[in-house]
CSV table of C-alpha atoms in Angstrom, one decimal:
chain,number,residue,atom,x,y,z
D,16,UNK,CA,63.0,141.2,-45.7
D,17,UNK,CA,63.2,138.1,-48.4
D,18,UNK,CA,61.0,135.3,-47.6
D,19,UNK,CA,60.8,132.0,-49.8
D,20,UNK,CA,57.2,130.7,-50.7
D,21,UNK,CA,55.8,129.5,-54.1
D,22,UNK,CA,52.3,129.6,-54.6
D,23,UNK,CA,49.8,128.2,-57.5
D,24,UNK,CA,46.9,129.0,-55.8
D,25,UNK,CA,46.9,132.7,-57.0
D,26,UNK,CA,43.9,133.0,-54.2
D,27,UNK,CA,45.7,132.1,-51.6
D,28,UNK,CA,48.7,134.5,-52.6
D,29,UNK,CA,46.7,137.1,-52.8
D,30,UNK,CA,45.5,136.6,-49.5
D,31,UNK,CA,48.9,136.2,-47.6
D,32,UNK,CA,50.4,139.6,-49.5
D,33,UNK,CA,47.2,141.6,-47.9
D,34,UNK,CA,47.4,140.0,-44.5
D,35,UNK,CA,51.6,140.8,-45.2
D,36,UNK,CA,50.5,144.5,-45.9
D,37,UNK,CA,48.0,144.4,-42.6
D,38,UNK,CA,51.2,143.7,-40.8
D,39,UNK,CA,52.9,146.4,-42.1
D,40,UNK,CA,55.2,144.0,-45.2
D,41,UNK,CA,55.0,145.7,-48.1
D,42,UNK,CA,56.0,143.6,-51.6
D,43,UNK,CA,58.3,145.1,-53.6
D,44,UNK,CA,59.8,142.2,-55.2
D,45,UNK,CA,59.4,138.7,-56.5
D,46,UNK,CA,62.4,138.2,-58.9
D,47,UNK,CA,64.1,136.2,-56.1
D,48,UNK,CA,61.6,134.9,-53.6
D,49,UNK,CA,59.0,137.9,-51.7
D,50,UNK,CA,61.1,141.2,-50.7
D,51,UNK,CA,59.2,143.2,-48.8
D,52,UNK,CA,59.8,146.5,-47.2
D,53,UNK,CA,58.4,147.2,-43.5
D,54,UNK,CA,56.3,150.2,-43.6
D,55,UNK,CA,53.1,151.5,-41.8
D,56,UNK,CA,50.8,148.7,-41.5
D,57,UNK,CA,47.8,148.9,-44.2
D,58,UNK,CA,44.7,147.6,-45.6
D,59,UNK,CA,45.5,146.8,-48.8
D,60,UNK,CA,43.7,144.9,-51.8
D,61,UNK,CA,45.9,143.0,-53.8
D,62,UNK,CA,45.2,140.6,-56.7
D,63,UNK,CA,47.2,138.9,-59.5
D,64,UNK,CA,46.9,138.3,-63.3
D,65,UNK,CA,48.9,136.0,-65.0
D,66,UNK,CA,50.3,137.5,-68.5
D,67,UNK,CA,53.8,137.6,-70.8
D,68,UNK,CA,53.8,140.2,-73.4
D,69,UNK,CA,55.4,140.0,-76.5
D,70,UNK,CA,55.5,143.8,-76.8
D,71,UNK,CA,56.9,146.8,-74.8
D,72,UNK,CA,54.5,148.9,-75.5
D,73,UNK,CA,51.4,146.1,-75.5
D,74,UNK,CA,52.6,145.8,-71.5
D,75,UNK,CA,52.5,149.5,-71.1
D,76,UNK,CA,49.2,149.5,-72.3
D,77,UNK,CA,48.0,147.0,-70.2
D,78,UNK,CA,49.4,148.6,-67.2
D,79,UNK,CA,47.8,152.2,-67.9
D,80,UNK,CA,45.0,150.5,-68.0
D,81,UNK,CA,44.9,148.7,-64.4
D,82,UNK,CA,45.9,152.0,-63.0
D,83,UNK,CA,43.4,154.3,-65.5
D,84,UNK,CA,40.8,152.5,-63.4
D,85,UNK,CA,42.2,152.6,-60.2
D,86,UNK,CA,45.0,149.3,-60.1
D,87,UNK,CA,48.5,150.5,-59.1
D,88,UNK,CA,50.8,148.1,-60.9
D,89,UNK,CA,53.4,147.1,-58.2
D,90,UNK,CA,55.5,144.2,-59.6
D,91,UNK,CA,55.9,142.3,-62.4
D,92,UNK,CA,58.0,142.5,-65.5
D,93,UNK,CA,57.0,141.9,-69.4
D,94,UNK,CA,58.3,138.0,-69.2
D,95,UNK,CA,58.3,137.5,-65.4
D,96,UNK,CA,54.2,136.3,-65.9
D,97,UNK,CA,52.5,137.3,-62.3
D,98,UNK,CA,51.4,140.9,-62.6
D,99,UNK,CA,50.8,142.3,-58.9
D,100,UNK,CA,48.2,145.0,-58.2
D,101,UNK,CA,47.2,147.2,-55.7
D,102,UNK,CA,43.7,149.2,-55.4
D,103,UNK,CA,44.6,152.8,-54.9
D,104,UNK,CA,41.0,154.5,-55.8
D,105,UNK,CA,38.2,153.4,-53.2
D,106,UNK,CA,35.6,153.9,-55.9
D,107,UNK,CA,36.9,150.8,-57.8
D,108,UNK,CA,35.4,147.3,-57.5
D,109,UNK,CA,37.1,144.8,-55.1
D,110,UNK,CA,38.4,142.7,-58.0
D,111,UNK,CA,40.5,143.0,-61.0
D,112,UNK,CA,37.8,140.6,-63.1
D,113,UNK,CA,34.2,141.0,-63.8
D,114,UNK,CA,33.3,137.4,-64.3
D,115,UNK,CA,34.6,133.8,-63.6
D,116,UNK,CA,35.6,132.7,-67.2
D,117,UNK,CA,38.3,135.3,-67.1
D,118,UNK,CA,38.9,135.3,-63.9
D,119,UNK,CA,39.9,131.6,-64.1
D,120,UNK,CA,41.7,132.5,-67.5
D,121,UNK,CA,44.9,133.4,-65.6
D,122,UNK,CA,45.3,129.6,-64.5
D,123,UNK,CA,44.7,128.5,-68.2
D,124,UNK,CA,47.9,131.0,-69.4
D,125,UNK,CA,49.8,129.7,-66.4
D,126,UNK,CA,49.3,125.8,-67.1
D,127,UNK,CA,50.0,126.4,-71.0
D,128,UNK,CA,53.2,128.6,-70.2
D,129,UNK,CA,54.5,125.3,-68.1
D,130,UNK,CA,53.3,122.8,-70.4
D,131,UNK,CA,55.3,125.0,-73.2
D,132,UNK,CA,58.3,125.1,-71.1
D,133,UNK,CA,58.3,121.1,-70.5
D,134,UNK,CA,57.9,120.7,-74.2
D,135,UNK,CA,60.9,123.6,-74.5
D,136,UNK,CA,62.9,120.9,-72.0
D,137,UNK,CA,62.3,117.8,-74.1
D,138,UNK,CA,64.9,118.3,-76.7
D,139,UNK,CA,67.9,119.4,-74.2
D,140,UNK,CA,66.7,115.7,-72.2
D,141,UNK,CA,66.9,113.9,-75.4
D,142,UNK,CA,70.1,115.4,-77.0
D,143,UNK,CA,71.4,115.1,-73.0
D,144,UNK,CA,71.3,111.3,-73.3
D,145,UNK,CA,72.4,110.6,-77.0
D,146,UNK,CA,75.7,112.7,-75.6
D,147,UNK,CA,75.5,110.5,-73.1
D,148,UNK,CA,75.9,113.4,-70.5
D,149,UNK,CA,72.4,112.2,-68.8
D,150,UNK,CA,73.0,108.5,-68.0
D,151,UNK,CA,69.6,106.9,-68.4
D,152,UNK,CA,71.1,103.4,-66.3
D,153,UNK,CA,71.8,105.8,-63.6
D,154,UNK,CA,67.7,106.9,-63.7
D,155,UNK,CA,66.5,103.2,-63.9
D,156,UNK,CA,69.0,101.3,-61.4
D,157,UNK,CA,70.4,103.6,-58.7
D,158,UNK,CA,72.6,101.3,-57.6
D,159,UNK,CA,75.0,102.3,-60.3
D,160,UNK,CA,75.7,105.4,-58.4
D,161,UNK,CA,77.5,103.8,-55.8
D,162,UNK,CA,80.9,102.8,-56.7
D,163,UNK,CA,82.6,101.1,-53.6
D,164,UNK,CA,83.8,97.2,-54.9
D,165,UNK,CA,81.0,94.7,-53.7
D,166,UNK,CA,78.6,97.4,-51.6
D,167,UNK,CA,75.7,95.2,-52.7
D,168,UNK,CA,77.5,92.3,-51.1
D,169,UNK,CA,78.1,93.4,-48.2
D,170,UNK,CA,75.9,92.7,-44.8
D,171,UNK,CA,74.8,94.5,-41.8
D,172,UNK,CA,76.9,97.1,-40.2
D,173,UNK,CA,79.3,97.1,-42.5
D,174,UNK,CA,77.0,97.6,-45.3
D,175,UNK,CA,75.6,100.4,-43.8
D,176,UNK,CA,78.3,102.2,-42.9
D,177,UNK,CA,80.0,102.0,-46.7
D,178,UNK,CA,76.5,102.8,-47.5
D,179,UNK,CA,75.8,106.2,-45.8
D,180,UNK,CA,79.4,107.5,-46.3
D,181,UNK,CA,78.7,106.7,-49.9
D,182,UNK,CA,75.7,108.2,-50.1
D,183,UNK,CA,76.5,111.7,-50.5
D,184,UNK,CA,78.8,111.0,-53.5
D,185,UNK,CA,76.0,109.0,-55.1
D,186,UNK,CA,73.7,112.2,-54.6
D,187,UNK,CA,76.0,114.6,-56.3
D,188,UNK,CA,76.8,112.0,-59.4
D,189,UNK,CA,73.2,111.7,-59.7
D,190,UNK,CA,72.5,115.7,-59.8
D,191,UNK,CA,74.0,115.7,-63.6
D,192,UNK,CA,71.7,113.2,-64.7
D,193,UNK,CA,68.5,114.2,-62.6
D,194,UNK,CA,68.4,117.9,-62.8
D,195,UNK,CA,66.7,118.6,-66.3
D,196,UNK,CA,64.3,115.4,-65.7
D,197,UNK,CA,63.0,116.7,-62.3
D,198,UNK,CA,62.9,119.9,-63.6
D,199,UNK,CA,60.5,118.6,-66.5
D,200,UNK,CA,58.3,116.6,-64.2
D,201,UNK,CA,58.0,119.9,-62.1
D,202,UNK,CA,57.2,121.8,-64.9
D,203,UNK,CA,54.6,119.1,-65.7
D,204,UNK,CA,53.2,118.9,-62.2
D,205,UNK,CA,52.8,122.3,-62.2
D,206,UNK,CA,50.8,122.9,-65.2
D,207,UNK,CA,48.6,119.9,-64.0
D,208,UNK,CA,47.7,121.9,-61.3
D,209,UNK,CA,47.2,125.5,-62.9
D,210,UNK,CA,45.0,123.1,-65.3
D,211,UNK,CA,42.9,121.8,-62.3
D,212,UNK,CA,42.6,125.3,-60.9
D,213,UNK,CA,41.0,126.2,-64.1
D,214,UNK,CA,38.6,123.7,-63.8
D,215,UNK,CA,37.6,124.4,-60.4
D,216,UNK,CA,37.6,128.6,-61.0
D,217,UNK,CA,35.1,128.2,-63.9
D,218,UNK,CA,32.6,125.2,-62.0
Q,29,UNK,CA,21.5,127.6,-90.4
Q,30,UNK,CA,25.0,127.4,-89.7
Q,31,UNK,CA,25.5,130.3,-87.3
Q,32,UNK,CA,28.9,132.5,-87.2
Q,33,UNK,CA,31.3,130.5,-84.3
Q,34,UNK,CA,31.7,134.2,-83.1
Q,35,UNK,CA,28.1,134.1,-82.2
Q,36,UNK,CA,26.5,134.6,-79.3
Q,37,UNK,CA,28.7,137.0,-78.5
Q,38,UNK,CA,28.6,138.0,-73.8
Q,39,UNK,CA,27.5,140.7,-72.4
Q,40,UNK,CA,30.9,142.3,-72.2
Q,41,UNK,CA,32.1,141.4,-75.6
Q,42,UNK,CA,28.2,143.0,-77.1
Q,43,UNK,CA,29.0,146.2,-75.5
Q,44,UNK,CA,32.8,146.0,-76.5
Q,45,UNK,CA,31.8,146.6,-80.1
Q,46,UNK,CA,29.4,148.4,-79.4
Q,47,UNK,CA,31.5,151.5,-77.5
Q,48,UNK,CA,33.7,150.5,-80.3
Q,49,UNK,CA,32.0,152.0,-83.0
Q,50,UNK,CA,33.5,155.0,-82.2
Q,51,UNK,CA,37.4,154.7,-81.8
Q,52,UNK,CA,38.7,154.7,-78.1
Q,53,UNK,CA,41.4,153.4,-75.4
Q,54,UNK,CA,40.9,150.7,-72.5
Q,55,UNK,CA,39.6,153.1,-70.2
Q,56,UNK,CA,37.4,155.3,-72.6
Q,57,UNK,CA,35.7,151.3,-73.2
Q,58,UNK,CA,35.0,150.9,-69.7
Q,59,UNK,CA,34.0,154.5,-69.0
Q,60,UNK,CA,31.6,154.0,-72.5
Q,61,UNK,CA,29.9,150.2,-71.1
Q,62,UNK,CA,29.0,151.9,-67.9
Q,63,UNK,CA,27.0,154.6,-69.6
Q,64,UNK,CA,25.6,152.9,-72.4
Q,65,UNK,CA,24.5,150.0,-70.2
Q,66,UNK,CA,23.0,152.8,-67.7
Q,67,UNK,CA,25.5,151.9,-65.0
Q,68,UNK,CA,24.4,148.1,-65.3
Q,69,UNK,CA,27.6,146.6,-66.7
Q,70,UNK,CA,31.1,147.6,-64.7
Q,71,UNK,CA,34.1,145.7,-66.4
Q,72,UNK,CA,37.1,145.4,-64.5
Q,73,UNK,CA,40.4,146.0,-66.4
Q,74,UNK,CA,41.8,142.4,-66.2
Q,75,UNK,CA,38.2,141.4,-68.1
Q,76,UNK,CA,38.6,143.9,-70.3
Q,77,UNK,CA,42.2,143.5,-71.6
Q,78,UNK,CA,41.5,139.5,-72.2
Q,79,UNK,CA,38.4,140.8,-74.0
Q,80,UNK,CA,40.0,143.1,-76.2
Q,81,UNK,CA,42.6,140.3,-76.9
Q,82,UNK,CA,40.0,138.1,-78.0
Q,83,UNK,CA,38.2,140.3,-80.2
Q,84,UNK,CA,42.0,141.2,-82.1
Q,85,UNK,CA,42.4,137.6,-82.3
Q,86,UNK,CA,38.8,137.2,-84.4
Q,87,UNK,CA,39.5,140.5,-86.2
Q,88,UNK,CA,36.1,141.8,-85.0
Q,89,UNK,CA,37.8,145.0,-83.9
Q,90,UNK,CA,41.4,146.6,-84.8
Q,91,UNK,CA,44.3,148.7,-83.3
Q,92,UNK,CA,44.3,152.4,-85.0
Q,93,UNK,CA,46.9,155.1,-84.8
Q,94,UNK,CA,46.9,157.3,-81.7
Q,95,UNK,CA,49.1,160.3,-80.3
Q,96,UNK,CA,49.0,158.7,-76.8
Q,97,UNK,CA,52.2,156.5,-76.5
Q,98,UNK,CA,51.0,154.3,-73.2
Q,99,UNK,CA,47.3,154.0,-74.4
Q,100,UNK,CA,46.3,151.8,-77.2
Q,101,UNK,CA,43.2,153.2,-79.5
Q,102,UNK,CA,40.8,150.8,-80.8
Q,103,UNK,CA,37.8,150.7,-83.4
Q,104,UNK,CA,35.4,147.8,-84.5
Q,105,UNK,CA,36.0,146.4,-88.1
Q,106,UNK,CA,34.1,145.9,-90.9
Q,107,UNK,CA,33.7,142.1,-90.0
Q,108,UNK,CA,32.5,143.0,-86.0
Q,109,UNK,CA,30.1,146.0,-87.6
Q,110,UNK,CA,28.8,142.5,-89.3
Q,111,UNK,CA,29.0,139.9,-85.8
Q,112,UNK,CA,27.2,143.2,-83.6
Q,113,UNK,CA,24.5,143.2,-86.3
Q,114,UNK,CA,23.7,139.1,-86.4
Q,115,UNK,CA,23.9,139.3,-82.9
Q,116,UNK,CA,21.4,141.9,-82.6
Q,117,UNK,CA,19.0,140.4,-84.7
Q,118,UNK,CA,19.4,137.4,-83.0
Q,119,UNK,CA,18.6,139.0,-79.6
Q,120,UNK,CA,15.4,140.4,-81.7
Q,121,UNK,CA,14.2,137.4,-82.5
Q,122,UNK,CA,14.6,136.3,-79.2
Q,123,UNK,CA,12.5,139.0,-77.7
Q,124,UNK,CA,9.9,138.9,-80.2
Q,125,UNK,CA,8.8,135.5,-79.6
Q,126,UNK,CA,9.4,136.1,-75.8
Q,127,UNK,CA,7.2,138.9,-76.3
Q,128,UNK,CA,4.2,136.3,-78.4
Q,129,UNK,CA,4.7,133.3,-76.1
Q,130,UNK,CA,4.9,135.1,-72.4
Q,131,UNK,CA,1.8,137.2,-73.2
């Protein structure tokens, strides 16, 4: 089963995967949305760290470690960022942190890794409008978009009419220009977020 | 006195060094903290890899050679031999005039 959900609350992820578990969803995947595979139902612990590794081995290490003390590493890839865990010895504490600083650290990788992407984004928006292939008009008067002789002009139901069949066309002119923007701001919204989280994990 | 920026060092990052005067993996660490802090101190893996990454980062403790491929080996350098020690005398001072003023 493949169910579509994005968190940034890593708390509140955590807590949906065990109550997912308690009814029987196991996570396998997150590459493309949650895939989970239906097995016996379980009480499960699972908690998430937020880390990219530059090395092979350096994430090797890290996940012998987790599971050395008792942390079966169930997803996550060197890039992907979110590293799942499960507890698999009952002798191990309840958490994959010992204190709040780095507890809250995970927020602090996870807002600079989306800050870093924006920034990665800026040039391909800048060189997209000296090509000319991002139409800035288009961004700051939408009325370009429609193309219909006198649309503004026109009143009542006629106007409408032109209007809403139009609309879809606008839409999909607009998608060249508007992708890599809104995919900025997200990335920026994002990383506000993670950067507020942060804040509030280490109050 | 200027004092070193590494200084004061936490609880977990003091007993880093200190298990690390003796070369030793992630888990050997935690293993080492629990005992030398009599069962006091438990750090949890994610705590201690951030830790570890930290301490790299000041050069207060190094990666060494090891025969085990999935475990990284670790050992305190010359400059945290030098950090553990300030620290320590810091924490002396600390419970020597503790020691004057509470008595």
């Amino acid at each position: 089963m493949r169910k579509f959900k994005y968190f940034i609350d890593y708390d509140k992820e955590e807590k949906w995967l065990t109550e997912m578990a308690k009814k029987g969803y196991q996570l396998i995947d997150t590459s493309f949305g949650y895939k989970f595979r239906f097995t016996k139902p379980e009480e499960a612990t699972i908690k998430i760290d937020y880390r990219t590794f530059k090395h092979q081995e350096d994430f090797i290490d890290y996940c012998t470690l987790f599971e050395d003390s008792g942390w079966q590493h169930i997803v996550g890839k060197k890039n992907s960022g979110p590293q799942y865990f499960k507890k698999i010895d009952k002798d191990s504490d309840d958490d994959i942190f010992s204190d709040k600083i780095s507890k809250a650290g995970k927020y602090k990788r996870l807002s600079k890794m989306f800050i870093e992407l924006a920034i990665c984004f800026l040039p391909l928006f800048v060189a997209m409008i000296a090509t000319e292939v991002i139409d800035l008009d288009i961004i700051l008067n939408p009325k370009l978009l429609y193309l219909t002789p006198q649309l503004w002009d026109m009143n009542g139901e006629l106007f409408w009419k032109a209007f809403i069949f139009e609309t879809p066309f606008a839409l999909l002119r607009a998608l060249g220009s508007l992708f890599i923007p809104l995919c900025i701001a997200s990335f920026l919204f994002i990383s506000y977020r993670a950067q507020k989280l942060y804040k509030k994990n280490t109050n | 006195m200027n004092r070193d920026k590494d200084l004061p060092l936490t609880e977990t990052t003091y007993y880093v060094l200190l298990a690390l005067l003796e070369p030793a993996h992630g888990y050997l660490i935690m293993q080492k903290i629990e005992e030398l802090s009599s069962q006091q101190v438990r750090v949890a893996a994610g705590t201690l890899y951030g830790a570890i990454e930290n301490l790299l980062k000041a050069k207060l403790i190094q990666s060494v050679k090891s025969e085990d491929k999935r475990r990284k080996t670790y050992v305190i350098t010359d400059k945290g031999k030098e950090i553990l020690r300030l620290d320590f005398e810091r924490m002396q001072h600390m419970i020597s005039i503790t020691k004057e003023l509470l008595n």
